[in-house]
Amino acid sequence: MTDRERLQLVLDNCSSENIETIFQCFLDNFEDNLSPRTIHSLYKIIGFSLDHKFEKLDEVRWVSKERATYLRKYLDGSMWKDEEIAKKYLQPQIENAQAIIDACKGV
């Protein structure tokens, strides 16, 4: 039986739609069919994916901190010398808020 056939068997018989549970069902039933190298390879793939997620989170944190700093200064009145100029430059602050929202969507 191939790995694909084993996985299909698990998908057909596992009641969960959750990837963790499906993977656990696969391991419970077929761990002995996997070589240590295969398990290690899966471990490295998951580790790489986790590293990528952390990089994205670091980027979101950086964008959010930078843009939120601008928003705070704008809202507390310390960015511009008077209210008229502040009103004139409202759009960049809307864009700062949108940049934070967009960055958070990517994680």
JSON list of C-alpha atoms in Angstrom, two decimals, residues 49-102:
[
{"chain": "A", "resi": 49, "resn": "SER", "atom": "CA", "xyz": [6.71, 26.26, 7.76]},
{"chain": "A", "resi": 50, "resn": "LEU", "atom": "CA", "xyz": [6.85, 27.36, 11.39]},
{"chain": "A", "resi": 51, "resn": "ASP", "atom": "CA", "xyz": [9.92, 29.51, 10.72]},
{"chain": "A", "resi": 52, "resn": "HIS", "atom": "CA", "xyz": [8.06, 31.14, 7.82]},
{"chain": "A", "resi": 53, "resn": "LYS", "atom": "CA", "xyz": [5.08, 31.88, 10.09]},
{"chain": "A", "resi": 54, "resn": "PHE", "atom": "CA", "xyz": [7.39, 33.48, 12.67]},
{"chain": "A", "resi": 55, "resn": "GLU", "atom": "CA", "xyz": [8.95, 35.66, 9.96]},
{"chain": "A", "resi": 56, "resn": "LYS", "atom": "CA", "xyz": [5.49, 36.83, 8.92]},
{"chain": "A", "resi": 57, "resn": "LEU", "atom": "CA", "xyz": [4.57, 37.54, 12.54]},
{"chain": "A", "resi": 58, "resn": "ASP", "atom": "CA", "xyz": [7.76, 39.58, 13.00]},
{"chain": "A", "resi": 59, "resn": "GLU", "atom": "CA", "xyz": [6.87, 41.60, 9.91]},
{"chain": "A", "resi": 60, "resn": "VAL", "atom": "CA", "xyz": [3.32, 42.22, 11.18]},
{"chain": "A", "resi": 61, "resn": "ARG", "atom": "CA", "xyz": [4.71, 43.30, 14.54]},
{"chain": "A", "resi": 62, "resn": "TRP", "atom": "CA", "xyz": [7.12, 45.74, 12.88]},
{"chain": "A", "resi": 63, "resn": "VAL", "atom": "CA", "xyz": [4.49, 47.24, 10.53]},
{"chain": "A", "resi": 64, "resn": "SER", "atom": "CA", "xyz": [1.94, 47.50, 13.32]},
{"chain": "A", "resi": 65, "resn": "LYS", "atom": "CA", "xyz": [4.33, 49.20, 15.73]},
{"chain": "A", "resi": 66, "resn": "GLU", "atom": "CA", "xyz": [5.53, 51.70, 13.11]},
{"chain": "A", "resi": 67, "resn": "ARG", "atom": "CA", "xyz": [2.07, 52.59, 11.81]},
{"chain": "A", "resi": 68, "resn": "ALA", "atom": "CA", "xyz": [0.44, 52.63, 15.25]},
{"chain": "A", "resi": 69, "resn": "THR", "atom": "CA", "xyz": [3.15, 55.07, 16.40]},
{"chain": "A", "resi": 70, "resn": "TYR", "atom": "CA", "xyz": [2.15, 57.46, 13.60]},
{"chain": "A", "resi": 71, "resn": "LEU", "atom": "CA", "xyz": [-1.53, 57.04, 14.44]},
{"chain": "A", "resi": 72, "resn": "ARG", "atom": "CA", "xyz": [-0.92, 57.73, 18.14]},
{"chain": "A", "resi": 73, "resn": "LYS", "atom": "CA", "xyz": [1.04, 60.91, 17.36]},
{"chain": "A", "resi": 74, "resn": "TYR", "atom": "CA", "xyz": [-1.67, 62.02, 14.95]},
{"chain": "A", "resi": 75, "resn": "LEU", "atom": "CA", "xyz": [-4.47, 61.33, 17.43]},
{"chain": "A", "resi": 76, "resn": "ASP", "atom": "CA", "xyz": [-2.75, 62.90, 20.44]},
{"chain": "A", "resi": 77, "resn": "GLY", "atom": "CA", "xyz": [-2.07, 66.06, 18.43]},
{"chain": "A", "resi": 78, "resn": "SER", "atom": "CA", "xyz": [1.72, 65.92, 18.52]},
{"chain": "A", "resi": 79, "resn": "MET", "atom": "CA", "xyz": [2.23, 65.25, 14.81]},
{"chain": "A", "resi": 80, "resn": "TRP", "atom": "CA", "xyz": [1.02, 68.61, 13.43]},
{"chain": "A", "resi": 81, "resn": "LYS", "atom": "CA", "xyz": [1.11, 72.11, 14.88]},
{"chain": "A", "resi": 82, "resn": "ASP", "atom": "CA", "xyz": [-2.59, 72.83, 14.39]},
{"chain": "A", "resi": 83, "resn": "GLU", "atom": "CA", "xyz": [-5.91, 71.13, 13.71]},
{"chain": "A", "resi": 84, "resn": "GLU", "atom": "CA", "xyz": [-6.23, 72.46, 10.16]},
{"chain": "A", "resi": 85, "resn": "ILE", "atom": "CA", "xyz": [-3.00, 70.83, 9.04]},
{"chain": "A", "resi": 86, "resn": "ALA", "atom": "CA", "xyz": [-3.99, 67.64, 10.87]},
{"chain": "A", "resi": 87, "resn": "LYS", "atom": "CA", "xyz": [-7.30, 67.53, 8.98]},
{"chain": "A", "resi": 88, "resn": "LYS", "atom": "CA", "xyz": [-5.43, 68.04, 5.72]},
{"chain": "A", "resi": 89, "resn": "TYR", "atom": "CA", "xyz": [-3.28, 64.97, 6.44]},
{"chain": "A", "resi": 90, "resn": "LEU", "atom": "CA", "xyz": [-6.02, 62.61, 7.62]},
{"chain": "A", "resi": 91, "resn": "GLN", "atom": "CA", "xyz": [-5.70, 60.28, 4.59]},
{"chain": "A", "resi": 92, "resn": "PRO", "atom": "CA", "xyz": [-2.18, 59.05, 5.45]},
{"chain": "A", "resi": 93, "resn": "GLN", "atom": "CA", "xyz": [-3.47, 58.02, 8.88]},
{"chain": "A", "resi": 94, "resn": "ILE", "atom": "CA", "xyz": [-6.32, 56.08, 7.29]},
{"chain": "A", "resi": 95, "resn": "GLU", "atom": "CA", "xyz": [-3.66, 54.39, 5.14]},
{"chain": "A", "resi": 96, "resn": "ASN", "atom": "CA", "xyz": [-1.61, 53.63, 8.27]},
{"chain": "A", "resi": 97, "resn": "ALA", "atom": "CA", "xyz": [-4.62, 51.92, 9.83]},
{"chain": "A", "resi": 98, "resn": "GLN", "atom": "CA", "xyz": [-5.24, 50.00, 6.59]},
{"chain": "A", "resi": 99, "resn": "ALA", "atom": "CA", "xyz": [-1.58, 48.90, 6.48]},
{"chain": "A", "resi": 100, "resn": "ILE", "atom": "CA", "xyz": [-1.98, 47.38, 9.95]},
{"chain": "A", "resi": 101, "resn": "ILE", "atom": "CA", "xyz": [-5.17, 45.60, 8.91]},
{"chain": "A", "resi": 102, "resn": "ASP", "atom": "CA", "xyz": [-3.55, 44.31, 5.69]}
]
